[in-house]
Amino acid sequence: MTAHGTFDIDSVTPQPPFSEADGVSLGQITLTKTFHGDLDATSVVTMLATATEIEDSRSYVAVERIEGTLDGRKGSFVVQHIAASDRGEPSLRVTVAPDSGTGELRGIRGELEISIAPDGSHSYTFDYRL
């Protein structure tokens, strides 16, 4: 099955870097989101990020608990992010953490694709199975 929609980033809370050495900084960021469309939900994201002296080279890993309704099924699930920008060449993979589904979303598996439009708006395509 495939779900589509948009999401808003409601808040971004960066912490001071927990490690800085030789031009490489490691930090933690917490975000909250609201999803619209086939996924009507809210989420909390905890992200660990790396920044370098090269502006277009950075990376992050994150876990995100999403709670709400997916195509009429109520519950929650966790996705894990792994992302990088290698001198401006982006890569991103967001997958459902195994056996993290609850309620009517128990057993969910899948991968979420995120798109960012030139105006900064965010959309998603979520290919999943139950």
Short mmCIF file of N, CA and C in Angstrom, two decimals:
data_model
loop_
_atom_site.label_atom_id
_atom_site.label_comp_id
_atom_site.label_asym_id
_atom_site.label_seq_id
_atom_site.Cartn_x
_atom_site.Cartn_y
_atom_site.Cartn_z
N MET A 1 0.84 -1.18 0.00
CA MET A 1 0.00 0.00 0.00
C MET A 1 0.89 1.24 0.00
N THR A 2 0.34 2.33 -0.49
CA THR A 2 1.09 3.58 -0.54
C THR A 2 0.25 4.72 0.03
N ALA A 3 0.84 5.48 0.93
CA ALA A 3 0.21 6.66 1.53
C ALA A 3 0.97 7.89 1.05
N HIS A 4 0.22 8.98 0.86
CA HIS A 4 0.80 10.24 0.39
C HIS A 4 0.29 11.38 1.25
N GLY A 5 1.06 12.44 1.32
CA GLY A 5 0.61 13.64 2.01
C GLY A 5 1.75 14.61 2.23
N THR A 6 1.51 15.51 3.16
CA THR A 6 2.49 16.54 3.50
C THR A 6 2.75 16.47 5.00
N PHE A 7 3.79 17.17 5.43
CA PHE A 7 3.99 17.32 6.86
C PHE A 7 4.62 18.67 7.15
N ASP A 8 4.36 19.13 8.37
CA ASP A 8 4.92 20.38 8.86
C ASP A 8 5.90 20.06 9.98
N ILE A 9 7.00 20.77 10.01
CA ILE A 9 7.91 20.70 11.14
C ILE A 9 7.46 21.79 12.10
N ASP A 10 6.94 21.36 13.26
CA ASP A 10 6.35 22.30 14.21
C ASP A 10 7.38 22.96 15.11
N SER A 11 8.39 22.19 15.52
CA SER A 11 9.43 22.77 16.38
C SER A 11 10.75 22.06 16.13
N VAL A 12 11.83 22.82 16.32
CA VAL A 12 13.19 22.32 16.20
C VAL A 12 13.95 22.81 17.43
N THR A 13 14.47 21.87 18.21
CA THR A 13 15.18 22.23 19.43
C THR A 13 16.59 21.65 19.40
N PRO A 14 17.57 22.45 18.96
CA PRO A 14 18.95 21.95 18.96
C PRO A 14 19.56 22.06 20.36
N GLN A 15 20.43 21.12 20.68
CA GLN A 15 21.22 21.17 21.91
C GLN A 15 22.62 21.66 21.54
N PRO A 16 23.36 22.18 22.50
CA PRO A 16 24.76 22.53 22.19
C PRO A 16 25.52 21.28 21.75
N PRO A 17 26.51 21.43 20.89
CA PRO A 17 27.28 20.27 20.46
C PRO A 17 27.84 19.50 21.66
N PHE A 18 27.82 18.17 21.57
CA PHE A 18 28.38 17.38 22.66
C PHE A 18 29.81 16.95 22.37
N SER A 19 30.27 17.21 21.14
CA SER A 19 31.67 16.94 20.79
C SER A 19 32.06 17.84 19.62
N GLU A 20 33.21 18.50 19.75
CA GLU A 20 33.75 19.32 18.68
C GLU A 20 35.26 19.11 18.64
N ALA A 21 35.77 18.72 17.48
CA ALA A 21 37.21 18.54 17.32
C ALA A 21 37.56 18.61 15.85
N ASP A 22 38.62 19.32 15.56
CA ASP A 22 39.19 19.39 14.21
C ASP A 22 38.16 19.74 13.14
N GLY A 23 37.25 20.64 13.45
CA GLY A 23 36.28 21.11 12.46
C GLY A 23 35.05 20.22 12.29
N VAL A 24 34.92 19.19 13.12
CA VAL A 24 33.77 18.30 13.05
C VAL A 24 32.99 18.43 14.36
N SER A 25 31.69 18.68 14.23
CA SER A 25 30.83 18.91 15.37
C SER A 25 29.74 17.83 15.43
N LEU A 26 29.47 17.31 16.62
CA LEU A 26 28.40 16.33 16.83
C LEU A 26 27.37 16.96 17.74
N GLY A 27 26.09 16.85 17.35
CA GLY A 27 25.05 17.47 18.15
C GLY A 27 23.77 16.66 18.14
N GLN A 28 22.86 17.06 19.00
CA GLN A 28 21.54 16.43 19.11
C GLN A 28 20.46 17.47 18.86
N ILE A 29 19.43 17.06 18.13
CA ILE A 29 18.31 17.95 17.80
C ILE A 29 17.02 17.18 18.03
N THR A 30 16.02 17.83 18.62
CA THR A 30 14.69 17.24 18.76
C THR A 30 13.74 18.05 17.89
N LEU A 31 12.90 17.34 17.12
CA LEU A 31 11.91 17.99 16.27
C LEU A 31 10.53 17.41 16.58
N THR A 32 9.49 18.19 16.33
CA THR A 32 8.13 17.68 16.34
C THR A 32 7.53 17.97 14.97
N LYS A 33 6.66 17.04 14.51
CA LYS A 33 6.05 17.17 13.19
C LYS A 33 4.57 16.87 13.28
N THR A 34 3.83 17.39 12.30
CA THR A 34 2.43 17.04 12.09
C THR A 34 2.28 16.57 10.64
N PHE A 35 1.73 15.35 10.48
CA PHE A 35 1.52 14.76 9.15
C PHE A 35 0.07 14.98 8.72
N HIS A 36 -0.13 15.22 7.43
CA HIS A 36 -1.44 15.43 6.83
C HIS A 36 -1.58 14.48 5.64
N GLY A 37 -2.81 14.16 5.28
CA GLY A 37 -3.05 13.28 4.14
C GLY A 37 -3.43 11.89 4.62
N ASP A 38 -2.92 10.88 3.93
CA ASP A 38 -3.24 9.50 4.29
C ASP A 38 -2.71 9.14 5.68
N LEU A 39 -1.66 9.82 6.11
CA LEU A 39 -1.12 9.68 7.45
C LEU A 39 -1.50 10.95 8.22
N ASP A 40 -2.41 10.81 9.16
CA ASP A 40 -2.88 11.92 10.00
C ASP A 40 -2.29 11.68 11.38
N ALA A 41 -1.16 12.33 11.66
CA ALA A 41 -0.40 11.94 12.85
C ALA A 41 0.51 13.07 13.32
N THR A 42 1.07 12.86 14.51
CA THR A 42 2.12 13.72 15.03
C THR A 42 3.32 12.84 15.34
N SER A 43 4.49 13.48 15.45
CA SER A 43 5.68 12.69 15.76
C SER A 43 6.68 13.51 16.56
N VAL A 44 7.58 12.77 17.21
CA VAL A 44 8.73 13.35 17.88
C VAL A 44 9.96 12.66 17.32
N VAL A 45 10.93 13.47 16.89
CA VAL A 45 12.17 12.97 16.27
C VAL A 45 13.34 13.32 17.18
N THR A 46 14.19 12.33 17.45
CA THR A 46 15.46 12.58 18.14
C THR A 46 16.57 12.27 17.15
N MET A 47 17.37 13.30 16.87
CA MET A 47 18.37 13.24 15.81
C MET A 47 19.76 13.47 16.38
N LEU A 48 20.73 12.68 15.92
CA LEU A 48 22.14 12.94 16.17
C LEU A 48 22.74 13.37 14.84
N ALA A 49 23.40 14.53 14.83
CA ALA A 49 23.87 15.11 13.59
C ALA A 49 25.36 15.41 13.63
N THR A 50 25.97 15.33 12.45
CA THR A 50 27.38 15.66 12.27
C THR A 50 27.47 16.84 11.30
N ALA A 51 28.23 17.84 11.67
CA ALA A 51 28.51 18.97 10.77
C ALA A 51 30.03 19.05 10.58
N THR A 52 30.44 19.44 9.38
CA THR A 52 31.87 19.55 9.09
C THR A 52 32.19 20.96 8.60
N GLU A 53 33.47 21.21 8.37
CA GLU A 53 33.87 22.51 7.84
C GLU A 53 33.37 22.72 6.42
N ILE A 54 33.08 21.64 5.70
CA ILE A 54 32.53 21.73 4.35
C ILE A 54 31.02 21.89 4.50
N GLU A 55 30.48 23.04 4.15
CA GLU A 55 29.07 23.36 4.40
C GLU A 55 28.11 22.31 3.85
N ASP A 56 28.40 21.75 2.70
CA ASP A 56 27.51 20.77 2.07
C ASP A 56 27.83 19.33 2.43
N SER A 57 28.64 19.10 3.46
CA SER A 57 28.94 17.75 3.92
C SER A 57 28.53 17.62 5.38
N ARG A 58 27.49 16.81 5.59
CA ARG A 58 26.95 16.59 6.93
C ARG A 58 26.15 15.29 6.91
N SER A 59 25.77 14.83 8.09
CA SER A 59 24.98 13.60 8.16
C SER A 59 24.13 13.60 9.41
N TYR A 60 23.14 12.69 9.44
CA TYR A 60 22.37 12.50 10.66
C TYR A 60 21.79 11.09 10.70
N VAL A 61 21.54 10.64 11.90
CA VAL A 61 20.75 9.44 12.16
C VAL A 61 19.66 9.88 13.14
N ALA A 62 18.50 9.24 13.06
CA ALA A 62 17.40 9.65 13.93
C ALA A 62 16.43 8.51 14.13
N VAL A 63 15.69 8.59 15.23
CA VAL A 63 14.53 7.74 15.46
C VAL A 63 13.33 8.67 15.64
N GLU A 64 12.18 8.23 15.13
CA GLU A 64 10.97 9.07 15.13
C GLU A 64 9.76 8.20 15.46
N ARG A 65 9.07 8.53 16.53
CA ARG A 65 7.82 7.85 16.87
C ARG A 65 6.67 8.63 16.25
N ILE A 66 5.89 7.94 15.41
CA ILE A 66 4.75 8.55 14.72
C ILE A 66 3.47 7.96 15.33
N GLU A 67 2.57 8.82 15.79
CA GLU A 67 1.32 8.37 16.43
C GLU A 67 0.14 9.03 15.75
N GLY A 68 -0.85 8.21 15.36
CA GLY A 68 -2.05 8.76 14.74
C GLY A 68 -2.80 7.71 13.96
N THR A 69 -3.25 8.11 12.76
CA THR A 69 -4.05 7.25 11.91
C THR A 69 -3.42 7.16 10.53
N LEU A 70 -3.25 5.94 10.03
CA LEU A 70 -2.72 5.69 8.70
C LEU A 70 -3.79 4.96 7.91
N ASP A 71 -4.32 5.62 6.88
CA ASP A 71 -5.39 5.04 6.06
C ASP A 71 -6.50 4.44 6.93
N GLY A 72 -6.90 5.19 7.97
CA GLY A 72 -8.00 4.78 8.83
C GLY A 72 -7.63 3.84 9.96
N ARG A 73 -6.37 3.41 10.05
CA ARG A 73 -5.93 2.50 11.12
C ARG A 73 -5.18 3.30 12.19
N LYS A 74 -5.62 3.16 13.44
CA LYS A 74 -5.05 3.94 14.53
C LYS A 74 -3.94 3.17 15.24
N GLY A 75 -2.85 3.88 15.55
CA GLY A 75 -1.74 3.28 16.28
C GLY A 75 -0.51 4.13 16.17
N SER A 76 0.62 3.50 16.41
CA SER A 76 1.90 4.20 16.30
C SER A 76 2.95 3.26 15.73
N PHE A 77 4.05 3.84 15.30
CA PHE A 77 5.21 3.06 14.83
C PHE A 77 6.41 3.98 14.87
N VAL A 78 7.58 3.37 14.78
CA VAL A 78 8.84 4.11 14.82
C VAL A 78 9.52 3.96 13.46
N VAL A 79 10.08 5.06 12.96
CA VAL A 79 10.93 5.00 11.78
C VAL A 79 12.34 5.40 12.18
N GLN A 80 13.30 4.86 11.45
CA GLN A 80 14.70 5.21 11.66
C GLN A 80 15.23 5.88 10.39
N HIS A 81 15.95 6.98 10.58
CA HIS A 81 16.50 7.76 9.47
C HIS A 81 18.01 7.55 9.42
N ILE A 82 18.54 7.48 8.22
CA ILE A 82 19.99 7.59 8.01
C ILE A 82 20.16 8.48 6.78
N ALA A 83 20.90 9.57 6.96
CA ALA A 83 20.97 10.58 5.90
C ALA A 83 22.36 11.20 5.85
N ALA A 84 22.71 11.65 4.65
CA ALA A 84 23.98 12.35 4.46
C ALA A 84 23.87 13.32 3.30
N SER A 85 24.69 14.32 3.35
CA SER A 85 24.93 15.19 2.21
C SER A 85 26.44 15.15 1.99
N ASP A 86 26.85 14.56 0.88
CA ASP A 86 28.27 14.41 0.55
C ASP A 86 28.62 15.48 -0.48
N ARG A 87 29.06 16.64 0.04
CA ARG A 87 29.35 17.80 -0.80
C ARG A 87 28.16 18.16 -1.70
N GLY A 88 26.98 18.11 -1.06
CA GLY A 88 25.75 18.51 -1.74
C GLY A 88 24.99 17.38 -2.39
N GLU A 89 25.55 16.18 -2.43
CA GLU A 89 24.86 15.02 -3.02
C GLU A 89 24.11 14.31 -1.89
N PRO A 90 22.77 14.46 -1.86
CA PRO A 90 22.01 13.93 -0.71
C PRO A 90 21.70 12.44 -0.83
N SER A 91 21.60 11.81 0.33
CA SER A 91 21.06 10.45 0.42
C SER A 91 20.23 10.38 1.71
N LEU A 92 19.12 9.66 1.64
CA LEU A 92 18.23 9.54 2.79
C LEU A 92 17.49 8.23 2.70
N ARG A 93 17.47 7.50 3.81
CA ARG A 93 16.67 6.27 3.90
C ARG A 93 15.92 6.33 5.22
N VAL A 94 14.60 6.16 5.15
CA VAL A 94 13.75 6.18 6.33
C VAL A 94 12.92 4.90 6.30
N THR A 95 13.17 4.00 7.26
CA THR A 95 12.50 2.71 7.29
C THR A 95 11.79 2.49 8.62
N VAL A 96 10.73 1.70 8.59
CA VAL A 96 10.01 1.36 9.81
C VAL A 96 10.89 0.43 10.64
N ALA A 97 11.05 0.74 11.92
CA ALA A 97 11.79 -0.13 12.83
C ALA A 97 10.99 -1.42 13.02
N PRO A 98 11.63 -2.57 12.87
CA PRO A 98 10.91 -3.84 12.96
C PRO A 98 10.12 -3.99 14.26
N ASP A 99 8.89 -4.44 14.12
CA ASP A 99 8.00 -4.75 15.25
C ASP A 99 7.75 -3.56 16.19
N SER A 100 7.81 -2.35 15.63
CA SER A 100 7.55 -1.15 16.44
C SER A 100 6.09 -0.69 16.35
N GLY A 101 5.28 -1.33 15.50
CA GLY A 101 3.89 -0.92 15.34
C GLY A 101 3.04 -1.30 16.53
N THR A 102 2.07 -0.42 16.86
CA THR A 102 1.14 -0.67 17.95
C THR A 102 -0.29 -0.51 17.43
N GLY A 103 -1.25 -0.98 18.24
CA GLY A 103 -2.65 -0.83 17.87
C GLY A 103 -2.95 -1.50 16.55
N GLU A 104 -3.72 -0.81 15.71
CA GLU A 104 -4.09 -1.35 14.40
C GLU A 104 -2.94 -1.31 13.39
N LEU A 105 -1.78 -0.78 13.81
CA LEU A 105 -0.59 -0.74 12.95
C LEU A 105 0.45 -1.78 13.36
N ARG A 106 0.05 -2.69 14.25
CA ARG A 106 0.96 -3.77 14.66
C ARG A 106 1.37 -4.57 13.43
N GLY A 107 2.67 -4.86 13.32
CA GLY A 107 3.19 -5.62 12.19
C GLY A 107 3.57 -4.78 10.99
N ILE A 108 3.43 -3.47 11.06
CA ILE A 108 3.74 -2.61 9.91
C ILE A 108 5.21 -2.70 9.52
N ARG A 109 5.45 -2.69 8.23
CA ARG A 109 6.79 -2.65 7.65
C ARG A 109 6.74 -1.64 6.51
N GLY A 110 7.86 -1.01 6.19
CA GLY A 110 7.84 -0.12 5.05
C GLY A 110 8.96 0.89 5.02
N GLU A 111 8.90 1.74 4.00
CA GLU A 111 9.89 2.77 3.79
C GLU A 111 9.19 4.07 3.42
N LEU A 112 9.65 5.16 4.01
CA LEU A 112 9.06 6.48 3.83
C LEU A 112 10.02 7.33 3.01
N GLU A 113 9.53 7.93 1.94
CA GLU A 113 10.33 8.85 1.12
C GLU A 113 9.89 10.27 1.43
N ILE A 114 10.85 11.15 1.67
CA ILE A 114 10.58 12.55 1.99
C ILE A 114 11.06 13.41 0.83
N SER A 115 10.22 14.38 0.43
CA SER A 115 10.58 15.35 -0.61
C SER A 115 10.46 16.75 -0.03
N ILE A 116 11.40 17.59 -0.40
CA ILE A 116 11.37 19.00 0.02
C ILE A 116 11.29 19.85 -1.24
N ALA A 117 10.20 20.62 -1.36
CA ALA A 117 9.99 21.48 -2.53
C ALA A 117 10.89 22.71 -2.44
N PRO A 118 11.09 23.40 -3.57
CA PRO A 118 11.91 24.63 -3.55
C PRO A 118 11.41 25.68 -2.55
N ASP A 119 10.10 25.68 -2.27
CA ASP A 119 9.56 26.65 -1.31
C ASP A 119 9.74 26.19 0.14
N GLY A 120 10.36 25.02 0.35
CA GLY A 120 10.62 24.52 1.70
C GLY A 120 9.53 23.62 2.25
N SER A 121 8.43 23.42 1.53
CA SER A 121 7.36 22.55 2.01
C SER A 121 7.80 21.09 1.88
N HIS A 122 7.27 20.25 2.79
CA HIS A 122 7.65 18.85 2.85
C HIS A 122 6.49 17.95 2.46
N SER A 123 6.79 16.89 1.73
CA SER A 123 5.78 15.88 1.41
C SER A 123 6.39 14.50 1.60
N TYR A 124 5.51 13.48 1.67
CA TYR A 124 5.99 12.12 1.87
C TYR A 124 5.24 11.16 0.96
N THR A 125 5.90 10.07 0.66
CA THR A 125 5.31 8.90 0.04
C THR A 125 5.73 7.74 0.93
N PHE A 126 4.76 6.99 1.44
CA PHE A 126 5.03 5.92 2.39
C PHE A 126 4.55 4.61 1.81
N ASP A 127 5.49 3.77 1.38
CA ASP A 127 5.17 2.43 0.90
C ASP A 127 5.25 1.49 2.10
N TYR A 128 4.12 0.84 2.42
CA TYR A 128 4.07 0.02 3.62
C TYR A 128 3.22 -1.22 3.40
N ARG A 129 3.39 -2.16 4.33
CA ARG A 129 2.54 -3.35 4.35
C ARG A 129 2.25 -3.68 5.81
N LEU A 130 1.11 -4.33 6.01
CA LEU A 130 0.71 -4.76 7.36
C LEU A 130 0.60 -6.27 7.39
#
